Amino acid sequence: MNKQRTASKSRPADQDRIDNLFSVPGARADRWRALHSAAVDWARGHAGREPVEAALEDFGAYEEFFAYPGQRLVSVLKDRIATGDAEGAARLARRLSESILTRSYKHDTGAWDAVDQSTEPSVELSSSFSTREGTHRPYFEMLVVSPYAAERGALIGAEMRKLRRREDPFVYETVSVPSFEDAVCAILLNPAIAAVTLYEGFEFASRHAAPVLRSVLAAAGFDEAHLRGEDMLLALADGLKRLRPEIDIYILSDRHVERIAGDARATSVRRVLYSVEEMLELHLSVLEGVGDRFRTPFFDNLKKYATRPISTFHALPIARGKSVFKSDWIRDMGEFYGLNIFLAESSATTGGLDSLLEPTGNIKEAQEMAARAFGADHVFFVTNGTSTSNKMVHQALIAPGDIVLLDRNCHKSHHYGLVLAGGQPLYIDAFPMTEYSMYGAVPLKRIKKALLDLKAEGRLDRAKMVDLTNCTFDGHIYNCRRVMEECLAIKPDLIFLWDEAWFGFAHWSPFLRPRTAMGAADTIEKWMADPASVTAWEKQQAELGDNPSSEKLLATRLIPDPRKIKIRVYQTNSTHKSMSALRQGSMVLVRDVDFRTVEAQFHEAVFTHASTSPNQQLIASLDVARRQMELEGYGLVANAIEIALDIRREVNRHPLISKYFRILGADEMVPAEYRESGFVDFMTEGMNFADQVRSMNEDEFCLDPTRITLVCGTAGFDGTQFKKLMADEHDIQFNKTSRNSVLLQSNINNTRSDVAQLIRVLMQICDQIEDQLAQGGDNGRKLFAARVKSLMEDVPDLPDFSHFHEAYRGDAGKLTPEGDMRRAFYGAYYPEGCEYVPIDSAECDQRLKQGPEMISANFVIPYPPGFPILVPGQVVTQATIDFMRKLDVKEIHGYERARGLKLIRPDHAADRH
Ligand SMILES: *Cc1c(COP(=O)(O)O)cnc(C)c1O
């Protein structure tokens, strides 16, 4: 999409490679640097003008989508090149290149000046980048889509600049494009765009060849034939909103504004204005629109509260900091944290603050703004992490005896949530990745099978909820839409809990959003409203015939009855894991048409689990994290993806590093049967962006590119050892480990320097390995090979969930494995009913062979891998013991090495305490 048609022959075929789309901001800075260095060579007489012209040509169409440096400065540069002013061109190229790299144009007026070394800011722009107090104002860009974009754009730009006032809270520049396709390109490539103004009469097709763009448009369902006239105006508004929902859209029209405004599709438009007379109105609306996202009601009030003189006569002596700053003994804490954190501490819920437990003021408002931002109906802030969010959702929606279908491999908060709520877990195993000692995600077929089995036994009414982790720790992303549609086709009122602890950021990527809980719920709701959906359902019903067999239902992609199903979707996310919230800041997102019927229960669950002393700073950080994502989330997430793709490429292509380390591609993380589209990996030769989009749309599982499994067993390290080495000696921290791999992740905090540092350190480690191998001779090489073999091949089989002991199966049916885990859990509270068996003992072997069955009294969770290999009431089998014996980790929660496995004595299992 970055090439002009005329230049296409000179560009390599991998223009639309997946990493290219995400690398535009970084690649832009690189291109400017290359131009600058060509200009310097020219000025010094080391080279001619041609390389400079070629470098400029190389920018292609990219630059049109950015306000800086903009047409004016670029034409000055072109002039200097054309007139042979090598010195002048080099000077300007240096300034532009630096401004782009450091982003100084966002607050430095001088950067916009065509005159070099001006000491005076230009009259036109003076004072416009800072407020009256002299602080920098946040900067954004407005996209203008209009016919005659070049001329009109310059005019609008100048007009908008004239309207700037000192009291404006923000400052913006405009970018103009002439067509629908260019508009889509611009908002995908330029993260600074926060508002869009559409003028009637723009073209559809871009002047530039844009294969990537066409595939994005096609994937989003756009088709030129459908987009003529007024339709195109509203279709573009709708399309831009689908790609970046946070952006404000304005329409300027010379005609029938009333009719446009009255069109049902105009809901995606913030304001429709009559063009000729409304420039000031537009300017004020644009500032107000960004202001609405900038506002952080709770944080704003907390700041105000902190500046007021307040005497407190209740708890929390640390509030106001007097006990700290007057102390001889703990003053360093005050010096370390600064005064504000104490001024902002309060146990009050009045005086400009609000109550998290019963919000009526600015917390309520902050939650409503978060709901809007994340595409939910309701949002609840939680200050004890997603561990608590999950327990809240379980308790709110699950009554004792209800069946919950869940991944045995999920976070412990779900298992404990079920113990507390009394729900019966129906564990479904994810597909195993034995070579790397980890599980993938739960195949939809297995979930459908469980639901159909429940149905066959007349117990489907007991199934209340499907509870899945999206994405998994290792990056497997579900096809949430498909999972929900097919499950709803079997039971139309199922509730879904999607644990998106790691995936909250995904809402801010148009590529990942459709595979989030809220994104999928949105798609399904739109599908339900489409009359064609009923027809599709009826057609499938006719094909399936009466009483279709389970086999047939399992083999069919089921369509639910759009008139019967209910959207009841809950998402939990650790805002602190992927956005700028303080640790433990978490949210519950709700999109439940029946929420009113469970609202009271939901509040009870909040009361059960939430602290009565929630931390003000955490609440404020949730408010601020939302602001950041709404204003710069798109660019930050695109950057995190770029970094991840960089790491993937650099490690796997590096001649030395790739001898010992390897990053697992999508093809290795997701078995082929779940990649129906044929997608291989982001970095595979020949895979382009269209393939990636198709994979995201169709495949059962995709890989989140930001979650990177680095195999280190091939370098002779087990995961834990390698993680420790990197942390202790190189100050690089990794996420989790497996027997032979570590998990890296990129997030909105990473920069390209982090990638460089990682590559440098990996190279050092490889050098050391090579040195040691060279010194160790044959014997050393043999030892190394044996170590690698043991790590990579001698891996224990993963123990699937065995079954609950008969005593805990209650009224369970024959076909499904659910059980009363809570009763088993409490059975462990009675010492006389418990026993211990060491896993290495002869007794253990004998019990496995001859019985009586060994029944786990508690959860046994080794770290890594971090999932419960035993849950209360579960029968211990040979597979479990084999796994535990092979496991060489030190940390096993719920297992005392000295005493052995804690078991419930079979003769006590039936006790009802
Ligand atoms: C981390 C995590 C949680 C718990 O979240 P906290 O915010 O740490 O309490 C829940 N589920 C998954 C999948 C997680 O990774």
mmCIF file of C-alpha atoms in Angstrom, residues 523-754:
data_model
loop_
_atom_site.group_PDB
_atom_site.id
_atom_site.type_symbol
_atom_site.label_atom_id
_atom_site.label_comp_id
_atom_site.label_asym_id
_atom_site.label_seq_id
_atom_site.Cartn_x
_atom_site.Cartn_y
_atom_site.Cartn_z
ATOM 1 C CA THR A 523 -20.729 -9.149 15.732
ATOM 2 C CA ILE A 524 -23.305 -11.686 16.869
ATOM 3 C CA GLU A 525 -25.745 -8.960 17.879
ATOM 4 C CA LYS A 526 -25.445 -7.376 14.454
ATOM 5 C CA TRP A 527 -25.908 -10.782 12.866
ATOM 6 C CA MET A 528 -29.051 -11.360 14.939
ATOM 7 C CA ALA A 529 -30.552 -8.151 13.608
ATOM 8 C CA ASP A 530 -30.041 -9.185 9.998
ATOM 9 C CA PRO A 531 -33.158 -10.853 8.472
ATOM 10 C CA ALA A 532 -30.904 -13.101 6.372
ATOM 11 C CA SER A 533 -29.802 -14.838 9.572
ATOM 12 C CA VAL A 534 -33.203 -16.430 10.153
ATOM 13 C CA THR A 535 -33.138 -17.734 6.611
ATOM 14 C CA ALA A 536 -29.681 -19.191 7.163
ATOM 15 C CA TRP A 537 -30.875 -20.895 10.324
ATOM 16 C CA GLU A 538 -33.988 -22.297 8.624
ATOM 17 C CA LYS A 539 -31.908 -23.601 5.753
ATOM 18 C CA GLN A 540 -29.545 -25.382 8.100
ATOM 19 C CA GLN A 541 -32.418 -26.840 10.089
ATOM 20 C CA ALA A 542 -33.870 -28.266 6.883
ATOM 21 C CA GLU A 543 -30.502 -29.761 5.976
ATOM 22 C CA LEU A 544 -30.014 -31.265 9.412
ATOM 23 C CA GLY A 545 -33.482 -32.777 9.396
ATOM 24 C CA ASP A 546 -35.317 -34.091 12.452
ATOM 25 C CA ASN A 547 -33.231 -35.413 15.318
ATOM 26 C CA PRO A 548 -29.824 -35.101 13.722
ATOM 27 C CA SER A 549 -27.222 -37.381 15.246
ATOM 28 C CA SER A 550 -24.481 -36.083 17.509
ATOM 29 C CA GLU A 551 -21.941 -36.979 14.856
ATOM 30 C CA LYS A 552 -23.744 -34.828 12.362
ATOM 31 C CA LEU A 553 -24.040 -31.931 14.794
ATOM 32 C CA LEU A 554 -20.381 -32.196 15.702
ATOM 33 C CA ALA A 555 -19.372 -32.138 12.059
ATOM 34 C CA THR A 556 -21.563 -29.138 11.199
ATOM 35 C CA ARG A 557 -20.789 -25.524 11.873
ATOM 36 C CA LEU A 558 -24.002 -24.885 13.773
ATOM 37 C CA ILE A 559 -26.060 -21.763 13.226
ATOM 38 C CA PRO A 560 -28.094 -20.669 16.239
ATOM 39 C CA ASP A 561 -31.670 -19.452 15.955
ATOM 40 C CA PRO A 562 -31.225 -15.671 15.909
ATOM 41 C CA ARG A 563 -34.690 -15.176 17.391
ATOM 42 C CA LYS A 564 -34.059 -17.404 20.386
ATOM 43 C CA ILE A 565 -30.516 -16.829 21.534
ATOM 44 C CA LYS A 566 -29.479 -14.455 24.266
ATOM 45 C CA ILE A 567 -26.235 -12.572 24.371
ATOM 46 C CA ARG A 568 -24.944 -13.059 27.894
ATOM 47 C CA VAL A 569 -21.230 -12.367 27.791
ATOM 48 C CA TYR A 570 -18.851 -11.504 30.636
ATOM 49 C CA GLN A 571 -15.211 -10.631 30.195
ATOM 50 C CA THR A 572 -12.633 -10.139 32.908
ATOM 51 C CA ASN A 573 -9.286 -8.503 32.240
ATOM 52 C CA SER A 574 -6.227 -7.675 34.243
ATOM 53 C CA THR A 575 -5.963 -4.092 33.108
ATOM 54 C CA HIS A 576 -2.627 -4.022 34.902
ATOM 55 C CA LYS A 577 -1.265 -6.804 32.691
ATOM 56 C CA SER A 578 -1.686 -5.072 29.370
ATOM 57 C CA MET A 579 -2.513 -1.421 30.011
ATOM 58 C CA SER A 580 -1.252 1.403 32.238
ATOM 59 C CA ALA A 581 -3.054 0.429 35.439
ATOM 60 C CA LEU A 582 -1.377 -0.206 38.776
ATOM 61 C CA ARG A 583 -0.949 -3.806 39.857
ATOM 62 C CA GLN A 584 -4.236 -5.518 40.722
ATOM 63 C CA GLY A 585 -6.284 -3.045 38.678
ATOM 64 C CA SER A 586 -8.850 -5.215 36.891
ATOM 65 C CA MET A 587 -12.211 -4.855 35.168
ATOM 66 C CA VAL A 588 -15.306 -6.949 34.600
ATOM 67 C CA LEU A 589 -17.019 -6.136 31.299
ATOM 68 C CA VAL A 590 -20.652 -7.101 30.901
ATOM 69 C CA ARG A 591 -22.771 -7.509 27.828
ATOM 70 C CA ASP A 592 -25.780 -9.417 29.111
ATOM 71 C CA VAL A 593 -29.318 -8.816 27.822
ATOM 72 C CA ASP A 594 -30.601 -10.300 31.071
ATOM 73 C CA PHE A 595 -28.299 -8.329 33.310
ATOM 74 C CA ARG A 596 -31.261 -6.774 35.125
ATOM 75 C CA THR A 597 -32.317 -10.195 36.324
ATOM 76 C CA VAL A 598 -28.923 -10.843 37.913
ATOM 77 C CA GLU A 599 -27.931 -7.345 38.901
ATOM 78 C CA ALA A 600 -28.813 -7.856 42.548
ATOM 79 C CA GLN A 601 -26.801 -11.085 42.639
ATOM 80 C CA PHE A 602 -23.949 -9.346 40.944
ATOM 81 C CA HIS A 603 -23.885 -6.693 43.646
ATOM 82 C CA GLU A 604 -23.927 -9.391 46.327
ATOM 83 C CA ALA A 605 -20.887 -10.926 44.660
ATOM 84 C CA VAL A 606 -19.145 -7.555 44.629
ATOM 85 C CA PHE A 607 -19.945 -7.156 48.320
ATOM 86 C CA THR A 608 -18.617 -10.636 49.057
ATOM 87 C CA HIS A 609 -15.288 -10.182 47.377
ATOM 88 C CA ALA A 610 -14.409 -6.518 47.209
ATOM 89 C CA SER A 611 -12.502 -4.898 49.999
ATOM 90 C CA THR A 612 -14.354 -2.212 51.894
ATOM 91 C CA SER A 613 -11.144 -0.199 51.650
ATOM 92 C CA PRO A 614 -10.452 -0.084 47.952
ATOM 93 C CA ASN A 615 -7.310 1.757 46.993
ATOM 94 C CA GLN A 616 -7.893 5.170 45.451
ATOM 95 C CA GLN A 617 -4.755 5.014 43.338
ATOM 96 C CA LEU A 618 -5.847 1.767 41.734
ATOM 97 C CA ILE A 619 -9.249 3.154 40.839
ATOM 98 C CA ALA A 620 -7.617 6.269 39.428
ATOM 99 C CA SER A 621 -5.221 4.181 37.367
ATOM 100 C CA LEU A 622 -8.108 2.237 35.824
ATOM 101 C CA ASP A 623 -9.705 5.526 34.869
ATOM 102 C CA VAL A 624 -6.435 6.768 33.370
ATOM 103 C CA ALA A 625 -5.690 3.480 31.579
ATOM 104 C CA ARG A 626 -9.008 3.869 29.793
ATOM 105 C CA ARG A 627 -8.143 7.429 28.795
ATOM 106 C CA GLN A 628 -4.816 6.373 27.387
ATOM 107 C CA MET A 629 -6.245 3.526 25.347
ATOM 108 C CA GLU A 630 -8.974 5.723 23.902
ATOM 109 C CA LEU A 631 -6.478 8.341 22.816
ATOM 110 C CA GLU A 632 -3.361 6.403 21.887
ATOM 111 C CA GLY A 633 -4.200 2.725 22.368
ATOM 112 C CA TYR A 634 -4.346 2.023 18.671
ATOM 113 C CA GLY A 635 -0.777 3.188 18.069
ATOM 114 C CA LEU A 636 0.569 1.607 21.241
ATOM 115 C CA VAL A 637 -0.895 -1.783 20.429
ATOM 116 C CA ALA A 638 0.277 -1.606 16.821
ATOM 117 C CA ASN A 639 3.732 -0.864 18.194
ATOM 118 C CA ALA A 640 3.596 -3.817 20.586
ATOM 119 C CA ILE A 641 2.692 -6.043 17.644
ATOM 120 C CA GLU A 642 5.492 -4.563 15.565
ATOM 121 C CA ILE A 643 8.001 -5.256 18.326
ATOM 122 C CA ALA A 644 6.763 -8.822 18.619
ATOM 123 C CA LEU A 645 7.082 -9.396 14.892
ATOM 124 C CA ASP A 646 10.581 -7.867 15.019
ATOM 125 C CA ILE A 647 11.643 -10.251 17.753
ATOM 126 C CA ARG A 648 10.152 -13.200 15.896
ATOM 127 C CA ARG A 649 11.973 -12.252 12.721
ATOM 128 C CA GLU A 650 15.336 -11.344 14.247
ATOM 129 C CA VAL A 651 15.699 -14.437 16.414
ATOM 130 C CA ASN A 652 14.648 -16.929 13.780
ATOM 131 C CA ARG A 653 16.726 -15.359 11.012
ATOM 132 C CA HIS A 654 19.867 -14.645 12.976
ATOM 133 C CA PRO A 655 22.592 -17.026 11.825
ATOM 134 C CA LEU A 656 24.094 -17.547 15.283
ATOM 135 C CA ILE A 657 21.072 -17.169 17.554
ATOM 136 C CA SER A 658 18.907 -19.466 15.465
ATOM 137 C CA LYS A 659 21.454 -22.254 15.973
ATOM 138 C CA TYR A 660 20.484 -22.479 19.625
ATOM 139 C CA PHE A 661 17.176 -20.685 20.064
ATOM 140 C CA ARG A 662 13.922 -20.667 18.181
ATOM 141 C CA ILE A 663 10.620 -18.853 18.451
ATOM 142 C CA LEU A 664 7.615 -21.029 17.839
ATOM 143 C CA GLY A 665 5.502 -19.874 14.920
ATOM 144 C CA ALA A 666 1.725 -19.997 14.674
ATOM 145 C CA ASP A 667 2.096 -23.308 12.847
ATOM 146 C CA GLU A 668 3.891 -24.874 15.809
ATOM 147 C CA MET A 669 1.574 -23.399 18.424
ATOM 148 C CA VAL A 670 -1.657 -24.257 16.602
ATOM 149 C CA PRO A 671 -2.011 -27.705 15.006
ATOM 150 C CA ALA A 672 -3.001 -27.676 11.334
ATOM 151 C CA GLU A 673 -6.502 -28.998 11.983
ATOM 152 C CA TYR A 674 -7.322 -25.746 13.777
ATOM 153 C CA ARG A 675 -5.841 -23.568 11.037
ATOM 154 C CA GLU A 676 -8.494 -24.185 8.407
ATOM 155 C CA SER A 677 -7.423 -21.153 6.364
ATOM 156 C CA GLY A 678 -4.023 -22.676 5.724
ATOM 157 C CA PHE A 679 -2.247 -19.825 7.462
ATOM 158 C CA VAL A 680 1.263 -20.851 8.458
ATOM 159 C CA ASP A 681 3.078 -18.127 10.344
ATOM 160 C CA PHE A 682 3.532 -14.354 10.354
ATOM 161 C CA MET A 683 7.071 -14.725 9.079
ATOM 162 C CA THR A 684 6.526 -17.436 6.519
ATOM 163 C CA GLU A 685 7.735 -16.550 3.059
ATOM 164 C CA GLY A 686 4.720 -15.853 0.880
ATOM 165 C CA MET A 687 2.248 -15.280 3.726
ATOM 166 C CA ASN A 688 0.783 -11.857 3.390
ATOM 167 C CA PHE A 689 -1.549 -9.674 5.267
ATOM 168 C CA ALA A 690 -4.610 -11.011 3.487
ATOM 169 C CA ASP A 691 -3.754 -14.502 4.754
ATOM 170 C CA GLN A 692 -3.470 -13.168 8.251
ATOM 171 C CA VAL A 693 -6.854 -11.445 8.033
ATOM 172 C CA ARG A 694 -8.431 -14.608 6.659
ATOM 173 C CA SER A 695 -6.898 -16.653 9.444
ATOM 174 C CA MET A 696 -8.222 -14.207 12.040
ATOM 175 C CA ASN A 697 -11.672 -14.478 10.486
ATOM 176 C CA GLU A 698 -11.901 -18.193 9.953
ATOM 177 C CA ASP A 699 -9.496 -20.280 11.979
ATOM 178 C CA GLU A 700 -10.510 -22.045 15.127
ATOM 179 C CA PHE A 701 -7.396 -20.818 16.885
ATOM 180 C CA CYS A 702 -4.940 -18.056 16.110
ATOM 181 C CA LEU A 703 -1.744 -17.048 17.809
ATOM 182 C CA ASP A 704 -1.442 -13.688 19.523
ATOM 183 C CA PRO A 705 1.793 -12.403 17.945
ATOM 184 C CA THR A 706 2.734 -10.553 21.156
ATOM 185 C CA ARG A 707 3.053 -13.781 23.128
ATOM 186 C CA ILE A 708 6.325 -15.302 22.118
ATOM 187 C CA THR A 709 7.440 -18.798 23.056
ATOM 188 C CA LEU A 710 11.213 -18.969 22.868
ATOM 189 C CA VAL A 711 12.598 -22.494 22.917
ATOM 190 C CA CYS A 712 15.713 -22.558 25.102
ATOM 191 C CA GLY A 713 16.049 -26.320 25.609
ATOM 192 C CA THR A 714 17.980 -26.428 22.337
ATOM 193 C CA ALA A 715 20.566 -24.178 23.991
ATOM 194 C CA GLY A 716 20.817 -26.562 26.928
ATOM 195 C CA PHE A 717 18.715 -24.530 29.369
ATOM 196 C CA ASP A 718 15.497 -25.515 31.037
ATOM 197 C CA GLY A 719 12.954 -22.703 31.209
ATOM 198 C CA THR A 720 13.446 -21.841 34.871
ATOM 199 C CA GLN A 721 17.215 -21.832 34.580
ATOM 200 C CA PHE A 722 17.144 -19.626 31.498
ATOM 201 C CA LYS A 723 14.680 -17.189 33.010
ATOM 202 C CA LYS A 724 16.929 -16.851 36.056
ATOM 203 C CA LEU A 725 20.043 -16.370 33.948
ATOM 204 C CA MET A 726 18.408 -13.614 31.914
ATOM 205 C CA ALA A 727 17.058 -11.841 35.001
ATOM 206 C CA ASP A 728 20.175 -12.138 37.186
ATOM 207 C CA GLU A 729 22.848 -11.450 34.637
ATOM 208 C CA HIS A 730 21.162 -9.438 31.938
ATOM 209 C CA ASP A 731 18.270 -7.622 33.616
ATOM 210 C CA ILE A 732 15.825 -9.025 31.130
ATOM 211 C CA GLN A 733 12.646 -10.381 32.669
ATOM 212 C CA PHE A 734 10.510 -13.041 31.071
ATOM 213 C CA ASN A 735 7.003 -14.101 31.797
ATOM 214 C CA LYS A 736 6.520 -17.810 32.384
ATOM 215 C CA THR A 737 8.525 -20.899 31.683
ATOM 216 C CA SER A 738 7.996 -24.483 30.609
ATOM 217 C CA ARG A 739 10.420 -27.383 30.710
ATOM 218 C CA ASN A 740 12.232 -26.218 27.596
ATOM 219 C CA SER A 741 10.885 -22.776 26.777
ATOM 220 C CA VAL A 742 10.256 -19.321 28.166
ATOM 221 C CA LEU A 743 7.458 -16.947 27.309
ATOM 222 C CA LEU A 744 8.301 -13.402 26.272
ATOM 223 C CA GLN A 745 5.674 -10.845 25.641
ATOM 224 C CA SER A 746 5.703 -7.418 24.149
ATOM 225 C CA ASN A 747 3.324 -4.796 25.439
ATOM 226 C CA ILE A 748 2.528 -1.113 25.069
ATOM 227 C CA ASN A 749 5.623 -0.303 27.086
ATOM 228 C CA ASN A 750 8.241 -1.798 24.776
ATOM 229 C CA THR A 751 10.483 0.015 22.322
ATOM 230 C CA ARG A 752 12.781 -1.084 19.556
ATOM 231 C CA SER A 753 15.721 -0.663 21.918
ATOM 232 C CA ASP A 754 14.300 -3.515 23.980
#
